[in-house]
Amino acid sequence: MVRWLLPWFLLSCAADEGDHRTGWLHSTLAADNRMMFERFPQAAAEKLAKMAATPFDFLRGTAAQFARDVLEPGPHHVRTRFGSAAASRRLLLGDAHLENVGTFYAGRVRLLVDFNDFDAANFGPYHLDVWRLCVSIGVALHGEAQGLRVRWMQAAARAYAEEIQALAEGRPPFLADDPSQVVLADLLRRALRDGEAGTELAAYTRVVGDQRLPFLGEVEPPGPGYFEDTLVEVSPDEVAMIRAALHTWPTSLIDPRVVPGSAARVEGIVRRLGAGVSSYPLPRYYVLLAGPTPAVDDDLLIELKEAADPVVLPGIEHHPQPRFAHNAARVVELQRRLQAYLDDDPLLGSAALGTMSFRVRAREGYQKNLSVARLQEKYAEGEWTAADLEQAFAAIARLLARAHGGAVGSDALRGAPVIAAAIGGQTEAFAQEASDFALVYADVLIDDFDRFKTLLRDFGPWLGHRGP
Amino acid sequence: MLHLLAIALLQPAGALDLVVGVDHTTRLLEGERASAFELGRAEVGARLQWDFVRAEARFETVRSAQPQSLFGIDGNSLVVRARRVAVGVEASWGPLEVGGRVGLLADPFLDRVEQGFDLRDLTALSAQELLDPADLGAQVRLDAWDQRLGVGVGFGNGEGATEGERNDGVDLTAVAYGVPWRGQLFDAPAEARLVAFWRDGSRGAGAVQSDRLGAAATARTHRGSIGVSWVQAQGFADRAQREVTDLAAWANFTLLPGWFGALGQYTRTDLDSTQDAIRQRISAGLYLEPRLSGATPDQRLRLYLTWSRLTFGPDAGPVAGVPEAVDQDILLVRLALAHTLGVSP
């Protein structure tokens, strides 16, 4: 409308604006990754290369684009009929998707499935998580028939609504530890196997003589332009930083007694490359701690990952704004509020040094991630049926409901009654709304994936970002 | 002491400006209520005039953390940043006056409209949401008959005061302005102003379209001001296809000079022409304005007491379909001091 007023010679001053969606994607990805580009340019380029690997990896790296699309006026700013002011102040995972689900050996007594990535945990409208989870189902199985994808998405949203209603009525929360559920049982079985065998210790450390030392090298071969699982040496400065930060870790534990006194003895520190997608460039260290006995079998492996700001939810304000001592404290505090048990991971805590803060967690075989690649493979092979997947997605959605329903929002209210009131018993309509959105948005995301690969090709590994 | 400092810094002629606003804000939302003391505004500027050379540097405080970020610099400290830094030249021939300047320059439209806006120490113009207050670049202007008529052209990088260059595009802005009436009102000088502009621009690494068109009419006396402004954006928040329209009206009047006045403001922003995304803000208030000995119109102390009602259309707020999540009342008490200290050679 403005443009027609301008003579052609003035128009020539403007850059080529090209396709609107591509321009938006380009600008927002460059802005969101700016800190990474400037702090860790090589790792940031690897992150973008990893995002270009599969549509699901791209989904994992674009939580901020999803938040913008849903929360800012535009074509995907879709009204919900199941919202309220209070339902907009819930505690969220912030990035609920299939690969943020994994196993925990809670309190060393109960192996269960729970959400496991809370980097983006924040306060906002609950349906953001539900829709994101449904989109992730749509992207993970994008090649399947539309009717089937709708069925899976609706099963998830329906289960979410039912679980919220059950929680609001005071029924006990859902725990995903049922071995009869094919997909999640497979995850539990492999976690038990690897946990008992100590596979993580075996993969990331080596016993030399009577001492266990961190392994250096490739645990998994790299992908095209990015690492998958490689351990490298750390500098003396990094060692000093990690050792100093670790002093603050015991006080952040839910029960400091779980860490034996001898654990103060650090046996080795290495840097892990290749983990995650969204947080790929952030420093992630594996620290080997001496166990309670001189034997090498009880040594502990923990992970320290730098905690960054959560994904920005545009327009979402809280009065007053919840505050935390640092980002790792936010992640840990909100993880405990959102998980089934406070000690899903007894070693969960934070370590801070100056402006740096790290989320600390156990690195053990009992913690195993749901893999979309495995899910696709098993389904393609016919080992897992559509009904099995439906059952798994419903269970994961129930976990989400349990997390939302049991957590206190920024308004100090518990989630379940508030969300149940917003849904108002209209379970089918709620499921329909979620799948309507997710079906369309999954297609948008698949198209964005192609746009993104074109941007990488045209503008290079940093998307044309200009440094300071 | 301040005079001595100013003379040392600003020889041979210039001015020091100081604007300070200290607030207590109460926000009332459905299910939420929060009160806070804030430093609503702190700005200091210096202007230098030396023969045909003009220079300006203005600094303001901002919170250092980005939205929803937990931390900025040393927590979330108030930090000082450049608001405008410019150097330029001016010359005149008969009724004509020409000028040019380079640096971090004030938006030429906002700059002109603010000259007819008497509530700068209370609030920014709503059009500022669509226009960066300053941009890095260059501007030239041509005025005639004591600025009764004028035109200007500006080139900028389009990223505002908060970003460096992010694409190869150059923003081009043209502005035209005039003073259709200048006279006396309430025994004091008064004038009415008109200003219009358009801009062809781009923003961000993706060079997303960021065009603007706008106009405003203002009138101001030493007793108060009245005005309307309209700005339309084609391309906003990195979305080239997004069309946003901001319409604002304001009035304030000192009812009893040296004692108190009243104010009202109304803003209607259509955040997306393709949706029902109207956001409206209506404000009303009073201000106490004690008479300070020796004060000029540029030197004043005001205590503002205002109430604002912010309402959102179904698609205007972050949660589409749930405007009640962000509809709110805002009660503001602000103690504002504005002082300009002129220095002669």
PDB file of C-alpha atoms in Angstrom, chain A residues 192-404:
ATOM      1  CA  LEU A 192      17.112 -50.603  32.211  1.00  0.00           C
ATOM      2  CA  ARG A 193      19.521 -52.643  30.168  1.00  0.00           C
ATOM      3  CA  ASP A 194      21.947 -49.761  29.618  1.00  0.00           C
ATOM      4  CA  GLY A 195      21.595 -48.460  33.160  1.00  0.00           C
ATOM      5  CA  GLU A 196      22.418 -51.796  34.704  1.00  0.00           C
ATOM      6  CA  ALA A 197      25.275 -52.358  32.290  1.00  0.00           C
ATOM      7  CA  GLY A 198      26.714 -48.886  32.892  1.00  0.00           C
ATOM      8  CA  THR A 199      26.929 -48.225  29.179  1.00  0.00           C
ATOM      9  CA  GLU A 200      27.326 -44.482  29.504  1.00  0.00           C
ATOM     10  CA  LEU A 201      30.360 -44.897  31.721  1.00  0.00           C
ATOM     11  CA  ALA A 202      31.702 -47.455  29.277  1.00  0.00           C
ATOM     12  CA  ALA A 203      31.099 -45.214  26.289  1.00  0.00           C
ATOM     13  CA  TYR A 204      32.495 -42.016  27.705  1.00  0.00           C
ATOM     14  CA  THR A 205      35.297 -43.319  29.940  1.00  0.00           C
ATOM     15  CA  ARG A 206      38.003 -45.950  29.874  1.00  0.00           C
ATOM     16  CA  VAL A 207      39.587 -47.920  32.668  1.00  0.00           C
ATOM     17  CA  VAL A 208      43.351 -47.668  32.556  1.00  0.00           C
ATOM     18  CA  GLY A 209      45.016 -49.817  35.185  1.00  0.00           C
ATOM     19  CA  ASP A 210      43.091 -49.203  38.372  1.00  0.00           C
ATOM     20  CA  GLN A 211      41.822 -45.783  37.351  1.00  0.00           C
ATOM     21  CA  ARG A 212      38.906 -44.635  35.245  1.00  0.00           C
ATOM     22  CA  LEU A 213      39.616 -41.755  32.864  1.00  0.00           C
ATOM     23  CA  PRO A 214      37.480 -39.813  30.410  1.00  0.00           C
ATOM     24  CA  PHE A 215      37.530 -41.025  26.830  1.00  0.00           C
ATOM     25  CA  LEU A 216      38.617 -38.648  24.094  1.00  0.00           C
ATOM     26  CA  GLY A 217      37.440 -39.178  20.539  1.00  0.00           C
ATOM     27  CA  GLU A 218      34.395 -40.122  18.509  1.00  0.00           C
ATOM     28  CA  VAL A 219      31.687 -42.089  20.259  1.00  0.00           C
ATOM     29  CA  GLU A 220      29.528 -41.785  17.152  1.00  0.00           C
ATOM     30  CA  PRO A 221      30.716 -40.763  13.691  1.00  0.00           C
ATOM     31  CA  PRO A 222      29.959 -37.147  12.747  1.00  0.00           C
ATOM     32  CA  GLY A 223      27.172 -36.117  10.416  1.00  0.00           C
ATOM     33  CA  PRO A 224      27.650 -33.883   7.360  1.00  0.00           C
ATOM     34  CA  GLY A 225      29.102 -30.698   8.842  1.00  0.00           C
ATOM     35  CA  TYR A 226      28.377 -31.404  12.477  1.00  0.00           C
ATOM     36  CA  PHE A 227      29.383 -33.675  15.326  1.00  0.00           C
ATOM     37  CA  GLU A 228      27.107 -36.375  16.670  1.00  0.00           C
ATOM     38  CA  ASP A 229      28.953 -37.519  19.762  1.00  0.00           C
ATOM     39  CA  THR A 230      32.597 -36.571  20.167  1.00  0.00           C
ATOM     40  CA  LEU A 231      34.635 -35.845  23.266  1.00  0.00           C
ATOM     41  CA  VAL A 232      37.485 -33.368  23.161  1.00  0.00           C
ATOM     42  CA  GLU A 233      40.009 -32.014  25.613  1.00  0.00           C
ATOM     43  CA  VAL A 234      39.291 -28.879  27.598  1.00  0.00           C
ATOM     44  CA  SER A 235      41.620 -25.988  28.241  1.00  0.00           C
ATOM     45  CA  PRO A 236      43.164 -25.317  31.667  1.00  0.00           C
ATOM     46  CA  ASP A 237      40.895 -22.272  31.991  1.00  0.00           C
ATOM     47  CA  GLU A 238      37.837 -24.422  31.394  1.00  0.00           C
ATOM     48  CA  VAL A 239      39.038 -26.947  33.963  1.00  0.00           C
ATOM     49  CA  ALA A 240      39.491 -24.183  36.523  1.00  0.00           C
ATOM     50  CA  MET A 241      36.055 -22.763  35.720  1.00  0.00           C
ATOM     51  CA  ILE A 242      34.289 -26.114  36.001  1.00  0.00           C
ATOM     52  CA  ARG A 243      36.045 -27.012  39.246  1.00  0.00           C
ATOM     53  CA  ALA A 244      35.122 -23.652  40.768  1.00  0.00           C
ATOM     54  CA  ALA A 245      31.511 -23.820  39.584  1.00  0.00           C
ATOM     55  CA  LEU A 246      31.103 -27.351  40.907  1.00  0.00           C
ATOM     56  CA  HIS A 247      31.575 -26.079  44.453  1.00  0.00           C
ATOM     57  CA  THR A 248      28.067 -24.611  44.248  1.00  0.00           C
ATOM     58  CA  TRP A 249      26.487 -27.812  42.930  1.00  0.00           C
ATOM     59  CA  PRO A 250      25.899 -29.795  46.181  1.00  0.00           C
ATOM     60  CA  THR A 251      23.790 -27.047  47.735  1.00  0.00           C
ATOM     61  CA  SER A 252      21.496 -27.078  44.714  1.00  0.00           C
ATOM     62  CA  LEU A 253      20.706 -30.790  44.962  1.00  0.00           C
ATOM     63  CA  ILE A 254      17.359 -31.921  46.254  1.00  0.00           C
ATOM     64  CA  ASP A 255      19.272 -34.227  48.619  1.00  0.00           C
ATOM     65  CA  PRO A 256      23.000 -33.455  48.883  1.00  0.00           C
ATOM     66  CA  ARG A 257      23.582 -36.847  50.503  1.00  0.00           C
ATOM     67  CA  VAL A 258      23.260 -38.572  47.128  1.00  0.00           C
ATOM     68  CA  VAL A 259      26.699 -37.288  46.229  1.00  0.00           C
ATOM     69  CA  PRO A 260      29.375 -39.077  48.216  1.00  0.00           C
ATOM     70  CA  GLY A 261      31.977 -36.910  49.849  1.00  0.00           C
ATOM     71  CA  SER A 262      34.678 -38.373  47.695  1.00  0.00           C
ATOM     72  CA  ALA A 263      32.796 -37.059  44.669  1.00  0.00           C
ATOM     73  CA  ALA A 264      34.468 -33.775  45.292  1.00  0.00           C
ATOM     74  CA  ARG A 265      37.434 -35.443  43.635  1.00  0.00           C
ATOM     75  CA  VAL A 266      37.256 -34.724  39.944  1.00  0.00           C
ATOM     76  CA  GLU A 267      38.874 -37.511  37.952  1.00  0.00           C
ATOM     77  CA  GLY A 268      38.599 -35.808  34.611  1.00  0.00           C
ATOM     78  CA  ILE A 269      36.751 -33.247  32.500  1.00  0.00           C
ATOM     79  CA  VAL A 270      36.078 -33.365  28.769  1.00  0.00           C
ATOM     80  CA  ARG A 271      33.889 -31.365  26.448  1.00  0.00           C
ATOM     81  CA  ARG A 272      31.101 -33.079  24.603  1.00  0.00           C
ATOM     82  CA  LEU A 273      30.416 -31.976  21.059  1.00  0.00           C
ATOM     83  CA  GLY A 274      27.308 -32.725  19.065  1.00  0.00           C
ATOM     84  CA  ALA A 275      24.564 -32.974  21.673  1.00  0.00           C
ATOM     85  CA  GLY A 276      21.181 -31.394  21.166  1.00  0.00           C
ATOM     86  CA  VAL A 277      20.059 -29.183  18.339  1.00  0.00           C
ATOM     87  CA  SER A 278      18.789 -25.900  19.703  1.00  0.00           C
ATOM     88  CA  SER A 279      21.510 -25.760  22.342  1.00  0.00           C
ATOM     89  CA  TYR A 280      24.148 -27.489  20.210  1.00  0.00           C
ATOM     90  CA  PRO A 281      26.775 -24.709  20.440  1.00  0.00           C
ATOM     91  CA  LEU A 282      26.512 -24.194  24.204  1.00  0.00           C
ATOM     92  CA  PRO A 283      29.424 -25.618  26.192  1.00  0.00           C
ATOM     93  CA  ARG A 284      28.627 -29.053  27.551  1.00  0.00           C
ATOM     94  CA  TYR A 285      31.121 -30.829  29.785  1.00  0.00           C
ATOM     95  CA  TYR A 286      31.286 -34.376  31.031  1.00  0.00           C
ATOM     96  CA  VAL A 287      32.842 -34.573  34.463  1.00  0.00           C
ATOM     97  CA  LEU A 288      34.019 -37.853  35.933  1.00  0.00           C
ATOM     98  CA  LEU A 289      33.752 -37.935  39.713  1.00  0.00           C
ATOM     99  CA  ALA A 290      35.293 -40.486  42.046  1.00  0.00           C
ATOM    100  CA  GLY A 291      32.717 -42.822  43.583  1.00  0.00           C
ATOM    101  CA  PRO A 292      32.374 -43.610  47.290  1.00  0.00           C
ATOM    102  CA  THR A 293      34.910 -46.444  47.087  1.00  0.00           C
ATOM    103  CA  PRO A 294      38.307 -46.674  45.426  1.00  0.00           C
ATOM    104  CA  ALA A 295      36.811 -49.126  42.909  1.00  0.00           C
ATOM    105  CA  VAL A 296      36.186 -47.801  39.407  1.00  0.00           C
ATOM    106  CA  ASP A 297      32.693 -49.309  39.156  1.00  0.00           C
ATOM    107  CA  ASP A 298      30.962 -46.698  41.291  1.00  0.00           C
ATOM    108  CA  ASP A 299      32.437 -43.595  39.664  1.00  0.00           C
ATOM    109  CA  LEU A 300      29.902 -40.983  38.612  1.00  0.00           C
ATOM    110  CA  LEU A 301      29.594 -39.246  35.292  1.00  0.00           C
ATOM    111  CA  ILE A 302      27.792 -35.933  35.302  1.00  0.00           C
ATOM    112  CA  GLU A 303      27.063 -33.400  32.598  1.00  0.00           C
ATOM    113  CA  LEU A 304      27.330 -29.647  32.958  1.00  0.00           C
ATOM    114  CA  LYS A 305      25.577 -27.679  30.252  1.00  0.00           C
ATOM    115  CA  GLU A 306      25.603 -23.913  30.080  1.00  0.00           C
ATOM    116  CA  ALA A 307      22.106 -22.577  30.635  1.00  0.00           C
ATOM    117  CA  ALA A 308      20.877 -19.764  28.408  1.00  0.00           C
ATOM    118  CA  ASP A 309      17.767 -17.633  28.340  1.00  0.00           C
ATOM    119  CA  PRO A 310      14.556 -19.440  27.471  1.00  0.00           C
ATOM    120  CA  VAL A 311      12.837 -19.059  24.131  1.00  0.00           C
ATOM    121  CA  VAL A 312      11.154 -15.666  24.072  1.00  0.00           C
ATOM    122  CA  LEU A 313       7.368 -15.861  24.077  1.00  0.00           C
ATOM    123  CA  PRO A 314       6.446 -12.635  22.276  1.00  0.00           C
ATOM    124  CA  GLY A 315       3.922 -10.480  24.070  1.00  0.00           C
ATOM    125  CA  ILE A 316       3.704 -12.675  27.130  1.00  0.00           C
ATOM    126  CA  GLU A 317       4.088 -10.557  30.255  1.00  0.00           C
ATOM    127  CA  HIS A 318       3.904 -11.415  33.903  1.00  0.00           C
ATOM    128  CA  HIS A 319       3.322  -8.965  36.668  1.00  0.00           C
ATOM    129  CA  PRO A 320       5.424  -9.413  38.662  1.00  0.00           C
ATOM    130  CA  GLN A 321       8.000 -11.178  36.494  1.00  0.00           C
ATOM    131  CA  PRO A 322       9.181 -14.451  38.082  1.00  0.00           C
ATOM    132  CA  ARG A 323      12.850 -14.184  38.971  1.00  0.00           C
ATOM    133  CA  PHE A 324      15.579 -16.757  39.463  1.00  0.00           C
ATOM    134  CA  ALA A 325      19.146 -16.477  40.653  1.00  0.00           C
ATOM    135  CA  HIS A 326      20.441 -17.523  37.239  1.00  0.00           C
ATOM    136  CA  ASN A 327      19.309 -19.449  34.176  1.00  0.00           C
ATOM    137  CA  ALA A 328      20.491 -22.808  35.490  1.00  0.00           C
ATOM    138  CA  ALA A 329      18.509 -22.177  38.668  1.00  0.00           C
ATOM    139  CA  ARG A 330      15.461 -21.464  36.491  1.00  0.00           C
ATOM    140  CA  VAL A 331      15.883 -24.661  34.492  1.00  0.00           C
ATOM    141  CA  VAL A 332      16.425 -26.816  37.580  1.00  0.00           C
ATOM    142  CA  GLU A 333      13.639 -25.252  39.627  1.00  0.00           C
ATOM    143  CA  LEU A 334      11.118 -25.525  36.801  1.00  0.00           C
ATOM    144  CA  GLN A 335      12.252 -29.049  35.867  1.00  0.00           C
ATOM    145  CA  ARG A 336      11.528 -30.190  39.401  1.00  0.00           C
ATOM    146  CA  ARG A 337       8.113 -28.542  39.307  1.00  0.00           C
ATOM    147  CA  LEU A 338       7.243 -30.134  35.973  1.00  0.00           C
ATOM    148  CA  GLN A 339       8.584 -33.660  36.445  1.00  0.00           C
ATOM    149  CA  ALA A 340       6.862 -36.538  38.179  1.00  0.00           C
ATOM    150  CA  TYR A 341       9.250 -36.632  41.130  1.00  0.00           C
ATOM    151  CA  LEU A 342      11.638 -34.127  42.592  1.00  0.00           C
ATOM    152  CA  ASP A 343      14.320 -36.777  42.297  1.00  0.00           C
ATOM    153  CA  ASP A 344      13.620 -38.038  38.784  1.00  0.00           C
ATOM    154  CA  ASP A 345      17.319 -37.293  38.497  1.00  0.00           C
ATOM    155  CA  PRO A 346      18.813 -37.164  42.001  1.00  0.00           C
ATOM    156  CA  LEU A 347      21.943 -35.487  40.634  1.00  0.00           C
ATOM    157  CA  LEU A 348      20.008 -32.658  39.000  1.00  0.00           C
ATOM    158  CA  GLY A 349      21.308 -29.325  40.190  1.00  0.00           C
ATOM    159  CA  SER A 350      23.066 -26.193  39.114  1.00  0.00           C
ATOM    160  CA  ALA A 351      26.592 -24.877  39.215  1.00  0.00           C
ATOM    161  CA  ALA A 352      27.418 -21.236  38.795  1.00  0.00           C
ATOM    162  CA  LEU A 353      30.465 -19.084  38.522  1.00  0.00           C
ATOM    163  CA  GLY A 354      30.036 -15.389  37.969  1.00  0.00           C
ATOM    164  CA  THR A 355      27.825 -14.850  34.957  1.00  0.00           C
ATOM    165  CA  MET A 356      28.112 -18.477  33.833  1.00  0.00           C
ATOM    166  CA  SER A 357      25.636 -21.037  35.073  1.00  0.00           C
ATOM    167  CA  PHE A 358      25.349 -24.711  34.249  1.00  0.00           C
ATOM    168  CA  ARG A 359      22.605 -27.222  34.613  1.00  0.00           C
ATOM    169  CA  VAL A 360      24.093 -30.390  36.124  1.00  0.00           C
ATOM    170  CA  ARG A 361      22.605 -33.818  35.540  1.00  0.00           C
ATOM    171  CA  ALA A 362      23.555 -37.455  35.738  1.00  0.00           C
ATOM    172  CA  ARG A 363      24.947 -39.025  32.619  1.00  0.00           C
ATOM    173  CA  GLU A 364      23.856 -42.640  32.919  1.00  0.00           C
ATOM    174  CA  GLY A 365      22.270 -45.379  30.879  1.00  0.00           C
ATOM    175  CA  TYR A 366      19.042 -45.094  32.827  1.00  0.00           C
ATOM    176  CA  GLN A 367      18.416 -41.816  31.055  1.00  0.00           C
ATOM    177  CA  LYS A 368      17.579 -42.625  27.483  1.00  0.00           C
ATOM    178  CA  ASN A 369      15.914 -40.354  24.930  1.00  0.00           C
ATOM    179  CA  LEU A 370      12.986 -41.217  22.728  1.00  0.00           C
ATOM    180  CA  SER A 371      14.315 -41.248  19.191  1.00  0.00           C
ATOM    181  CA  VAL A 372      12.123 -40.169  16.302  1.00  0.00           C
ATOM    182  CA  ALA A 373      14.453 -41.968  13.880  1.00  0.00           C
ATOM    183  CA  ARG A 374      13.889 -45.229  15.773  1.00  0.00           C
ATOM    184  CA  LEU A 375      10.164 -44.601  15.893  1.00  0.00           C
ATOM    185  CA  GLN A 376      10.066 -44.016  12.132  1.00  0.00           C
ATOM    186  CA  GLU A 377      12.188 -47.098  11.528  1.00  0.00           C
ATOM    187  CA  LYS A 378      10.155 -49.436  13.728  1.00  0.00           C
ATOM    188  CA  TYR A 379       6.920 -48.192  12.208  1.00  0.00           C
ATOM    189  CA  ALA A 380       8.253 -48.572   8.670  1.00  0.00           C
ATOM    190  CA  GLU A 381       9.379 -52.119   9.469  1.00  0.00           C
ATOM    191  CA  GLY A 382       5.925 -52.920  10.793  1.00  0.00           C
ATOM    192  CA  GLU A 383       7.253 -53.819  14.216  1.00  0.00           C
ATOM    193  CA  TRP A 384       5.251 -50.997  15.724  1.00  0.00           C
ATOM    194  CA  THR A 385       1.695 -50.414  14.534  1.00  0.00           C
ATOM    195  CA  ALA A 386      -0.309 -47.230  14.181  1.00  0.00           C
ATOM    196  CA  ALA A 387      -2.137 -48.221  17.352  1.00  0.00           C
ATOM    197  CA  ASP A 388       1.169 -48.587  19.191  1.00  0.00           C
ATOM    198  CA  LEU A 389       2.181 -45.096  18.154  1.00  0.00           C
ATOM    199  CA  GLU A 390      -1.218 -43.740  19.080  1.00  0.00           C
ATOM    200  CA  GLN A 391      -0.859 -45.257  22.508  1.00  0.00           C
ATOM    201  CA  ALA A 392       2.610 -43.753  22.917  1.00  0.00           C
ATOM    202  CA  PHE A 393       1.564 -40.279  21.810  1.00  0.00           C
ATOM    203  CA  ALA A 394      -1.397 -40.386  24.167  1.00  0.00           C
ATOM    204  CA  ALA A 395       0.894 -41.402  27.025  1.00  0.00           C
ATOM    205  CA  ILE A 396       3.326 -38.581  26.260  1.00  0.00           C
ATOM    206  CA  ALA A 397       0.443 -36.121  26.146  1.00  0.00           C
ATOM    207  CA  ARG A 398      -0.698 -37.418  29.532  1.00  0.00           C
ATOM    208  CA  LEU A 399       2.799 -36.703  30.826  1.00  0.00           C
ATOM    209  CA  LEU A 400       2.438 -33.181  29.526  1.00  0.00           C
ATOM    210  CA  ALA A 401      -0.926 -32.851  31.250  1.00  0.00           C
ATOM    211  CA  ARG A 402       0.557 -34.146  34.483  1.00  0.00           C
ATOM    212  CA  ALA A 403       3.377 -31.611  34.206  1.00  0.00           C
ATOM    213  CA  HIS A 404       1.040 -28.695  33.494  1.00  0.00           C
TER     214      HIS A 404
END
